[in-house]
Coordinates of C-alpha atoms and ligand atoms in Angstrom, one line a residue:
M1 CA 10.8 -153.1 72.4
R2 CA 12.7 -150.6 70.3
T3 CA 10.6 -148.0 68.4
M4 CA 11.2 -145.3 65.8
I5 CA 9.2 -142.4 64.3
E6 CA 8.0 -143.1 60.7
P7 CA 8.6 -139.9 58.7
A8 CA 5.4 -138.2 57.5
R9 CA 4.9 -138.2 53.7
E10 CA 2.5 -136.8 51.1
I11 CA 0.4 -139.5 49.4
P12 CA -2.0 -139.4 46.4
V13 CA -5.8 -139.5 47.1
I14 CA -6.9 -141.8 44.3
D15 CA -10.7 -141.4 44.3
D16 CA -13.8 -140.6 46.4
H17 CA -16.6 -143.2 47.0
A18 CA -19.9 -143.3 48.7
V19 CA -19.0 -146.6 50.3
I20 CA -15.7 -148.5 50.8
V21 CA -16.0 -152.2 51.7
V22 CA -12.8 -153.6 53.4
G23 CA -12.4 -157.3 52.6
G24 CA -13.9 -159.1 49.6
G25 CA -14.7 -162.3 51.6
T26 CA -17.9 -163.9 52.6
A27 CA -19.7 -160.9 54.0
G28 CA -17.7 -158.3 52.0
M29 CA -18.6 -159.5 48.5
V30 CA -22.3 -159.4 49.4
A31 CA -22.0 -156.0 51.1
A32 CA -20.3 -154.5 48.0
V33 CA -23.0 -155.8 45.7
A34 CA -25.8 -154.7 48.1
A35 CA -24.3 -151.2 48.3
A36 CA -23.9 -150.9 44.5
R37 CA -27.4 -152.2 43.8
N38 CA -28.7 -149.5 46.2
G39 CA -27.1 -146.8 44.1
A40 CA -23.8 -146.2 45.8
K41 CA -20.4 -145.7 44.1
V42 CA -18.6 -148.6 45.8
L43 CA -14.9 -149.5 46.2
L44 CA -14.1 -153.1 47.4
L45 CA -10.6 -153.5 48.8
E46 CA -9.2 -157.0 49.2
R47 CA -5.7 -157.9 50.5
S48 CA -5.5 -161.2 48.6
G49 CA -5.5 -161.8 44.8
F50 CA -9.1 -163.0 44.6
L51 CA -12.6 -162.6 46.1
G52 CA -14.5 -165.1 48.1
G53 CA -12.7 -165.0 51.5
N54 CA -12.7 -168.0 53.6
I55 CA -15.0 -170.0 51.3
A56 CA -12.4 -169.7 48.6
T57 CA -9.1 -169.8 50.6
Q58 CA -10.1 -172.5 53.0
L59 CA -11.7 -175.2 50.7
L60 CA -14.7 -175.0 53.0
E61 CA -16.6 -178.3 53.2
H62 CA -19.8 -176.4 52.4
S63 CA -21.6 -173.1 53.2
A64 CA -24.0 -173.5 56.1
G65 CA -26.5 -171.6 58.1
W66 CA -29.2 -171.2 55.4
F67 CA -32.0 -173.0 57.3
D68 CA -33.3 -173.2 60.8
A69 CA -33.4 -176.5 62.8
G70 CA -36.9 -177.1 61.5
G71 CA -35.9 -176.8 57.9
A72 CA -37.3 -173.3 57.2
P73 CA -35.1 -170.9 55.1
I74 CA -33.6 -168.1 57.1
V75 CA -31.3 -166.5 54.5
G76 CA -32.7 -165.1 51.2
G77 CA -31.9 -162.0 49.1
L78 CA -28.5 -161.6 47.6
P79 CA -26.9 -164.6 49.2
E80 CA -29.6 -166.8 47.7
E81 CA -29.2 -165.1 44.3
L82 CA -25.5 -166.0 44.6
V83 CA -26.4 -169.7 45.2
R84 CA -28.7 -169.7 42.1
R85 CA -25.8 -168.2 40.1
L86 CA -23.4 -170.8 41.4
M87 CA -25.9 -173.5 40.4
A88 CA -26.4 -172.1 36.9
A89 CA -22.6 -172.1 36.4
G90 CA -22.3 -175.7 37.6
A91 CA -20.3 -174.5 40.6
S92 CA -22.7 -175.9 43.3
P93 CA -25.6 -178.3 43.6
G94 CA -27.4 -175.8 45.8
H95 CA -28.9 -176.8 49.1
V96 CA -28.3 -180.5 49.7
R97 CA -29.3 -182.7 52.7
D98 CA -26.8 -182.9 55.6
D99 CA -26.2 -186.7 56.1
T100 CA -24.8 -186.2 59.6
G101 CA -27.9 -184.6 61.1
Y102 CA -25.8 -181.7 62.2
T103 CA -27.8 -179.1 60.3
R104 CA -30.7 -179.6 57.8
Y105 CA -29.1 -178.5 54.5
R106 CA -25.7 -177.2 53.3
V107 CA -24.3 -175.7 50.1
P108 CA -21.2 -177.5 48.7
V109 CA -19.2 -175.4 46.2
N110 CA -16.5 -176.0 43.6
H111 CA -14.0 -173.6 45.1
E112 CA -12.2 -172.8 41.8
A113 CA -15.5 -172.0 39.9
F114 CA -16.7 -170.1 43.0
K115 CA -13.9 -167.6 42.7
S116 CA -14.8 -166.9 39.0
V117 CA -18.5 -166.7 39.6
V118 CA -18.2 -164.3 42.6
T119 CA -15.8 -162.1 40.7
A120 CA -18.2 -161.7 37.7
W121 CA -21.1 -161.1 40.1
V122 CA -19.4 -158.3 41.9
A123 CA -18.0 -156.7 38.7
E124 CA -21.4 -156.8 37.1
A125 CA -22.9 -154.9 40.0
G126 CA -20.6 -152.0 39.1
V127 CA -18.3 -152.3 42.1
T128 CA -14.7 -151.1 41.6
V129 CA -12.5 -153.9 42.9
R130 CA -8.9 -153.5 44.0
L131 CA -7.2 -156.8 44.8
F132 CA -3.8 -157.2 46.4
T133 CA -4.7 -154.1 48.4
P134 CA -4.6 -154.3 52.2
V135 CA -6.0 -151.4 54.2
C136 CA -3.3 -150.2 56.6
A137 CA -4.8 -147.0 58.1
V138 CA -8.2 -145.4 58.5
L139 CA -8.8 -141.6 58.1
R140 CA -11.0 -140.1 60.8
D141 CA -11.7 -137.0 62.8
T142 CA -13.1 -136.9 66.3
R143 CA -16.6 -137.7 65.1
A144 CA -16.5 -140.0 62.0
V145 CA -14.3 -141.9 59.5
S146 CA -13.7 -140.4 56.1
G147 CA -11.6 -143.0 54.2
V148 CA -8.7 -145.4 54.2
I149 CA -5.0 -145.6 53.4
V150 CA -3.8 -148.7 51.5
E151 CA -0.4 -150.0 50.6
N152 CA 0.1 -152.2 47.6
K153 CA 2.4 -152.7 44.6
S154 CA 1.6 -149.2 43.4
G155 CA 2.7 -147.7 46.7
R156 CA 0.8 -146.0 49.6
T157 CA -2.4 -144.2 48.5
A158 CA -5.7 -143.0 50.0
Y159 CA -9.4 -143.3 49.1
T160 CA -12.1 -141.3 50.8
A161 CA -15.7 -142.4 51.5
R162 CA -18.8 -141.4 53.3
V163 CA -19.2 -144.9 54.9
L164 CA -16.8 -147.7 55.5
V165 CA -18.0 -151.3 55.9
D166 CA -15.4 -153.5 57.6
C167 CA -15.7 -157.1 56.4
S168 CA -12.1 -158.1 57.1
G169 CA -13.0 -160.9 59.5
D170 CA -10.4 -159.5 61.9
A171 CA -12.1 -156.0 62.3
D172 CA -8.9 -154.5 60.9
A173 CA -10.5 -151.3 59.7
A174 CA -12.4 -150.9 63.0
A175 CA -9.3 -151.5 65.0
L176 CA -7.3 -149.0 62.8
A177 CA -10.2 -146.5 63.3
G178 CA -9.8 -146.9 67.1
C179 CA -13.2 -148.5 67.6
P180 CA -13.4 -150.1 71.1
M181 CA -13.1 -153.9 71.0
L182 CA -14.8 -156.7 73.0
S183 CA -11.9 -159.1 72.6
K184 CA -8.4 -159.0 73.9
P185 CA -5.3 -160.2 72.0
D186 CA -4.7 -163.0 74.6
D187 CA -8.3 -164.4 74.7
D188 CA -8.5 -168.2 74.4
V189 CA -10.1 -168.1 71.0
Q190 CA -11.1 -170.9 68.7
P191 CA -8.3 -172.8 67.0
I192 CA -6.9 -172.1 63.5
S193 CA -7.1 -175.0 61.0
L194 CA -6.0 -175.8 57.5
L195 CA -8.4 -177.9 55.4
F196 CA -7.1 -180.3 52.8
K197 CA -8.5 -182.5 50.0
I198 CA -7.7 -186.1 49.4
G199 CA -8.2 -187.9 46.0
G200 CA -8.2 -191.6 45.0
I201 CA -10.8 -192.7 47.6
D202 CA -12.5 -196.1 46.9
Y203 CA -16.0 -195.0 48.0
P204 CA -17.7 -198.4 47.8
R205 CA -15.0 -199.9 50.1
L206 CA -15.1 -196.9 52.4
L207 CA -18.9 -197.1 52.7
D208 CA -18.8 -200.9 53.4
Y209 CA -16.5 -200.0 56.3
V210 CA -18.8 -197.2 57.5
A211 CA -21.7 -199.8 57.4
E212 CA -19.7 -202.3 59.4
S213 CA -18.5 -199.7 62.0
A214 CA -21.6 -197.5 62.2
T215 CA -21.0 -196.6 65.8
H216 CA -17.8 -194.8 64.8
F217 CA -19.9 -192.2 62.9
K218 CA -22.7 -189.7 63.5
L219 CA -25.0 -190.9 60.8
G220 CA -28.2 -188.9 60.0
V221 CA -29.3 -191.5 57.3
P222 CA -28.7 -195.2 56.8
V223 CA -25.4 -195.9 55.0
E224 CA -27.3 -197.5 52.1
Q225 CA -28.7 -194.0 51.2
L226 CA -25.1 -192.8 50.8
R227 CA -24.1 -195.3 48.2
G228 CA -23.6 -193.8 44.7
E229 CA -24.4 -190.3 46.1
P230 CA -22.1 -187.3 45.6
Y231 CA -21.3 -185.0 48.6
V232 CA -21.2 -187.8 51.2
N233 CA -20.8 -186.1 54.5
L234 CA -19.2 -188.1 57.4
W235 CA -18.4 -187.1 61.0
G236 CA -16.5 -189.6 63.0
F237 CA -13.4 -191.9 62.6
G238 CA -12.9 -191.6 66.5
P239 CA -11.4 -195.1 67.2
E240 CA -9.2 -194.9 64.0
L241 CA -7.9 -191.4 65.1
R242 CA -7.2 -192.7 68.7
R243 CA -5.3 -195.7 67.3
A244 CA -3.2 -193.4 65.0
F245 CA -2.4 -191.1 68.0
A246 CA -1.4 -194.1 70.2
D247 CA 0.8 -195.4 67.3
K248 CA 2.4 -191.8 67.0
V249 CA 1.2 -191.5 63.4
L250 CA -0.7 -188.5 64.5
S251 CA 1.1 -186.1 66.8
F252 CA -2.2 -184.5 67.9
E253 CA -5.1 -186.1 69.7
R254 CA -8.5 -186.0 68.0
N255 CA -11.8 -187.8 68.6
E256 CA -13.4 -187.0 65.3
L257 CA -12.9 -185.4 61.9
H258 CA -15.2 -184.1 59.2
F259 CA -15.1 -185.7 55.8
A260 CA -17.0 -183.9 53.0
G261 CA -17.2 -185.8 49.7
T262 CA -17.4 -183.8 46.5
V263 CA -19.3 -184.3 43.2
S264 CA -16.4 -186.5 41.9
Q265 CA -17.1 -189.4 44.3
S266 CA -13.4 -190.0 44.5
D267 CA -12.2 -187.2 46.7
A268 CA -13.2 -185.5 49.9
I269 CA -12.3 -182.4 51.9
I270 CA -10.9 -183.1 55.4
N271 CA -11.3 -180.9 58.5
L272 CA -8.9 -182.4 61.0
T273 CA -6.0 -180.1 61.8
R274 CA -5.9 -177.6 64.6
H275 CA -3.5 -175.1 66.2
A276 CA -4.1 -172.6 69.0
A277 CA -3.0 -169.1 68.0
N278 CA -3.9 -165.5 67.8
G279 CA -4.9 -164.8 64.2
T280 CA -4.0 -161.1 64.5
S281 CA -0.4 -161.9 65.3
A282 CA 1.8 -162.2 62.1
E283 CA 4.3 -164.2 64.1
Q284 CA 1.7 -166.7 65.4
L285 CA 0.1 -167.0 61.9
A286 CA 3.4 -168.0 60.5
E287 CA 3.9 -170.6 63.2
A288 CA 0.3 -171.9 62.6
E289 CA 1.0 -172.3 58.9
I290 CA 4.1 -174.4 59.6
A291 CA 2.4 -176.5 62.3
L292 CA -0.7 -177.1 60.2
R293 CA 1.1 -178.0 57.0
R294 CA 2.9 -180.7 59.1
Q295 CA -0.5 -181.9 60.4
V296 CA -1.8 -182.2 56.8
L297 CA 0.9 -184.7 55.9
E298 CA 0.2 -186.7 59.1
G299 CA -3.5 -186.6 58.2
L300 CA -2.7 -188.1 54.8
R301 CA -0.7 -190.9 56.4
F302 CA -3.6 -191.5 58.8
F303 CA -6.1 -192.1 56.0
R304 CA -3.7 -194.4 54.1
R305 CA -3.0 -196.6 57.1
Y306 CA -6.2 -196.6 59.2
V307 CA -9.2 -196.0 56.9
P308 CA -10.3 -198.8 54.6
G309 CA -10.9 -197.6 51.0
C310 CA -8.2 -194.9 51.5
A311 CA -5.0 -196.9 51.1
A312 CA -4.1 -195.1 47.9
V313 CA -5.2 -191.6 48.6
F314 CA -3.1 -188.6 47.7
L315 CA -3.2 -184.9 48.6
S316 CA -5.1 -183.3 45.8
A317 CA -5.4 -179.8 47.3
S318 CA -4.9 -177.8 50.4
A319 CA -6.3 -174.5 51.7
A320 CA -4.4 -171.5 50.3
S321 CA -3.4 -170.6 53.8
V322 CA -4.5 -171.1 57.4
G323 CA -8.2 -170.5 58.3
V324 CA -9.0 -168.3 61.2
R325 CA -12.2 -168.9 63.1
E326 CA -12.1 -166.1 65.7
T327 CA -10.2 -163.0 66.4
R328 CA -11.2 -159.3 67.2
R329 CA -14.9 -158.4 67.7
I330 CA -16.1 -154.8 68.0
L331 CA -17.8 -153.5 71.1
G332 CA -21.1 -152.4 69.4
L333 CA -24.2 -150.6 70.4
Y334 CA -25.5 -154.0 71.2
E335 CA -23.7 -157.2 72.1
L336 CA -25.4 -160.3 70.8
T337 CA -25.5 -162.8 73.7
D338 CA -25.4 -166.5 74.1
D339 CA -28.9 -166.3 75.7
D340 CA -30.3 -164.4 72.7
I341 CA -29.3 -167.3 70.6
R342 CA -30.5 -170.0 73.0
S343 CA -33.9 -168.3 73.4
G344 CA -34.3 -167.6 69.6
R345 CA -34.7 -163.9 70.4
N346 CA -35.7 -161.5 67.6
F347 CA -35.2 -157.8 67.7
D348 CA -37.1 -154.8 66.3
D349 CA -33.9 -153.8 64.5
A350 CA -33.1 -157.3 63.2
I351 CA -31.3 -157.2 59.8
A352 CA -30.5 -160.9 59.4
L353 CA -31.4 -164.2 61.0
G354 CA -29.1 -167.0 62.2
G355 CA -29.9 -170.6 63.2
F356 CA -26.6 -172.6 63.1
P357 CA -25.5 -174.6 66.1
M358 CA -23.0 -172.8 68.5
D359 CA -20.0 -174.6 66.8
S360 CA -17.2 -173.9 69.3
H361 CA -14.0 -175.7 68.8
D362 CA -11.8 -176.0 71.8
P363 CA -8.2 -174.9 70.9
R364 CA -6.7 -177.6 73.0
G365 CA -9.5 -180.3 73.1
S366 CA -9.8 -183.3 70.9
S367 CA -13.5 -183.1 69.9
L368 CA -16.5 -180.9 69.2
D369 CA -18.4 -181.9 72.2
A370 CA -19.0 -178.3 73.1
T371 CA -21.4 -177.9 70.1
E372 CA -24.8 -176.6 71.2
H373 CA -27.8 -177.0 68.9
V374 CA -30.0 -174.0 68.3
R375 CA -33.7 -174.9 68.4
Q376 CA -35.0 -171.9 66.6
A377 CA -33.7 -169.0 64.5
Y378 CA -32.6 -165.8 66.2
G379 CA -32.3 -162.2 64.9
I380 CA -29.1 -160.2 64.5
P381 CA -29.8 -156.6 65.5
Y382 CA -28.4 -153.7 63.4
R383 CA -26.8 -152.3 66.6
A384 CA -24.4 -155.3 66.7
L385 CA -22.9 -154.1 63.4
I386 CA -22.3 -150.5 64.7
P387 CA -19.2 -149.8 66.7
R388 CA -19.7 -147.6 69.8
E389 CA -17.6 -144.9 68.1
P390 CA -16.8 -143.3 65.6
D391 CA -19.7 -142.7 63.2
G392 CA -19.6 -143.8 59.5
I393 CA -18.3 -147.3 60.0
L394 CA -20.2 -150.6 60.1
V395 CA -18.9 -154.2 60.4
A396 CA -20.3 -157.5 59.0
G397 CA -19.1 -161.1 59.3
R398 CA -17.3 -162.7 62.1
C399 CA -16.1 -159.4 63.7
I400 CA -19.6 -158.2 64.9
S401 CA -20.4 -157.4 68.5
A402 CA -21.2 -160.7 70.0
E403 CA -20.4 -163.0 73.0
R404 CA -18.0 -165.8 72.1
R405 CA -20.5 -168.6 72.0
A406 CA -23.0 -166.4 70.2
L407 CA -20.4 -165.7 67.5
A408 CA -19.7 -169.5 67.3
S409 CA -23.1 -169.6 65.6
A410 CA -23.3 -166.3 63.8
R411 CA -19.8 -166.7 62.2
I412 CA -21.2 -169.3 59.7
T413 CA -21.0 -168.3 56.0
G414 CA -24.8 -168.1 55.3
T415 CA -25.3 -165.8 58.2
C416 CA -22.2 -163.7 57.4
M417 CA -23.5 -163.2 53.8
A418 CA -26.9 -162.0 55.2
M419 CA -25.2 -159.6 57.5
G420 CA -23.1 -158.4 54.4
Q421 CA -26.3 -157.6 52.5
A422 CA -27.6 -155.6 55.5
A423 CA -24.4 -153.7 56.1
G424 CA -23.9 -152.8 52.4
T425 CA -27.6 -151.7 52.1
A426 CA -27.3 -149.6 55.3
A427 CA -24.1 -148.0 54.1
A428 CA -25.7 -147.0 50.7
L429 CA -28.8 -145.5 52.4
A430 CA -26.7 -143.6 54.9
A431 CA -24.3 -142.3 52.2
A432 CA -27.1 -141.3 49.8
G433 CA -29.0 -139.3 52.4
N434 CA -26.0 -138.0 54.3
H435 CA -27.4 -139.8 57.4
S436 CA -25.4 -141.1 60.4
T437 CA -24.9 -144.9 60.2
R438 CA -25.8 -144.9 64.0
T439 CA -29.2 -143.2 63.7
L440 CA -30.3 -144.5 60.3
D441 CA -34.1 -145.1 60.1
I442 CA -34.3 -148.8 60.9
T443 CA -37.8 -149.1 59.5
W444 CA -36.5 -147.8 56.1
L445 CA -33.5 -150.2 56.3
R446 CA -35.6 -153.2 57.1
A447 CA -38.2 -152.4 54.4
T448 CA -35.4 -152.1 51.8
L449 CA -33.9 -155.4 52.9
L450 CA -37.3 -157.1 52.8
A451 CA -38.1 -155.7 49.4
Q452 CA -34.8 -157.1 48.2
G453 CA -35.5 -160.6 49.4
A454 CA -33.9 -160.7 52.9
I455 CA -35.6 -162.9 55.5
L456 CA -36.0 -161.1 58.8
R457 CA -38.8 -162.9 60.6
H458 CA -39.2 -166.5 61.7
Ligands
LIG501 C1 -11.2 -174.0 59.2 C2 -12.6 -173.4 59.0 C3 -13.6 -174.2 58.6 C4 -14.9 -173.6 58.5 N1 -15.9 -174.4 58.0 C5 -17.1 -173.8 57.7 C6 -18.1 -174.5 57.0 O1 -17.9 -175.7 56.7 N2 -19.2 -173.8 56.6 C7 -19.4 -172.5 56.9 O2 -20.4 -172.0 56.5 N3 -18.5 -171.8 57.6 C8 -17.3 -172.4 58.0 N4 -16.4 -171.7 58.6 C9 -16.7 -170.3 59.1 C10 -16.6 -169.3 58.0 O3 -15.8 -169.7 56.9 C11 -16.2 -167.9 58.5 O4 -16.6 -167.6 59.8 C12 -16.7 -166.8 57.5 O5 -16.2 -167.1 56.2 C13 -16.3 -165.4 58.0 O6 -16.7 -164.5 57.0 P1 -16.1 -163.0 57.0 O7 -16.6 -162.4 55.8 O8 -16.2 -162.4 58.3 O9 -14.5 -163.3 56.7 P2 -13.7 -163.9 55.5 O10 -14.6 -164.7 54.6 O11 -12.5 -164.5 56.0 O12 -13.4 -162.6 54.6 C14 -12.5 -161.6 55.1 C15 -11.8 -161.0 53.9 O13 -11.1 -159.8 54.2 C16 -9.8 -159.8 53.7 N5 -9.0 -158.9 54.5 C17 -8.6 -159.2 55.8 N6 -7.9 -158.1 56.2 C18 -7.9 -157.2 55.3 C19 -7.3 -155.9 55.1 N7 -6.6 -155.3 56.1 N8 -7.4 -155.2 54.0 C20 -8.1 -155.7 52.9 N9 -8.7 -157.0 53.0 C21 -8.6 -157.7 54.1 C22 -9.4 -161.2 53.7 O14 -8.4 -161.5 52.7 C23 -10.8 -161.9 53.3 O15 -11.0 -162.0 51.9 C24 -15.1 -172.2 58.8 C25 -14.0 -171.4 59.2 C26 -12.8 -172.0 59.3 C27 -11.6 -171.1 59.7

């Protein structure tokens, strides 16, 4: 590959902050509010034009991970405050039953209202928000990070901070800071998908068909209980998908899809598409976007031709862009293991709990048969949020230090938000007392989190 030397240039330093959060997504919006509520001057940098991350961009079927397999709550504090706020704004019904039996409860959201509610919540906490602002370099010396360089419509500028919290999903800031990574660019990671929404569904007709063909679905409740209900949740359509593949209506083989109805009882979000790609390669992301947009149109034809009650459906929305499940993960002071999750292990330095199944999608397979249910909640240790080096940087969300199947559970949004609260709180405490993020008093951090509603014991 040809290379060149980029000329050095002088750039303005815009402001100094106690805490900078990189990425205003699932973990980052909560991390920013947590840091601000704990007294820090906080800057939140987001590369897209809105907050909310994957929940907002991807039309997620629902936010999950809030309860353990027995139905006990495992996420509280700021994430739960956000759920209450969404409910008050009519943007979510709160925790509703999971009709498929996959998890106990889930939180469907109206994605458009979600963006507005989250933006107001973050602004009211006193966080300075810079949208359309990707972080493109991290300032550091041999010991610790000290700020970031961003490049946006205003040009290239710098911001300094005592502590950085990387909630970019892809560990962008950690990678730019030179933190060691667990993952390699050519790892066989989970596939990229693009969710879409269909409107014009005749639900009574569709549910008659589900009742007649119950073996095609994973039903957690009798079909009669679904009639007239909003948020109908269906896993299945295997025989229909196989026929469509044999007929060449679908160019990709699938054994199941996820259908998540909304409050309207005439539309549903569809999780069907998949493409194997590295989500940190710009080239592969573009290829994924092209391939998945084609799959969306095939999916629409599939519903019209093979699913009773869906003959007249239309595409009412699609994700803003492709959704990435798995990319870079830091090598932290602790690596959360698959066995930690299987055994429901807790830790003295646990700062959040998880309990969602290990939801591992095979990039080339046709089903979700690799899903492994988690019998009891497990702890996420603070050490999994701390890169081996340098000091002054924490991560939260799907880029924590974890084995791949462990991450397949911990990456779920409820758990990411709980980690966000922990990382933001830790950053504020470290910044205020001029403490190292690596040796922060864990008793103090846990006591602060518990006092602010977090759930750390099961
Ligand atoms: C297709 C799909 C379906 C899913 N379904 C569900 C589901 O039904 N329920 C569920 O709970 N979870 C689901 N998940 C998992 C879940 O959405 C993610 O694992 C979770 O949202 C990750 O949270 P995060 O905060 O780490 O990342 P994100 O929510 O993606 O947030 C990262 C943020 O950082 C920003 N960013 C990235 N790089 C930079 C940069 N350099 N500078 C500034 N900003 C940057 C991004 O724009 C984004 O806003 C799904 C995931 C996918 C891909």
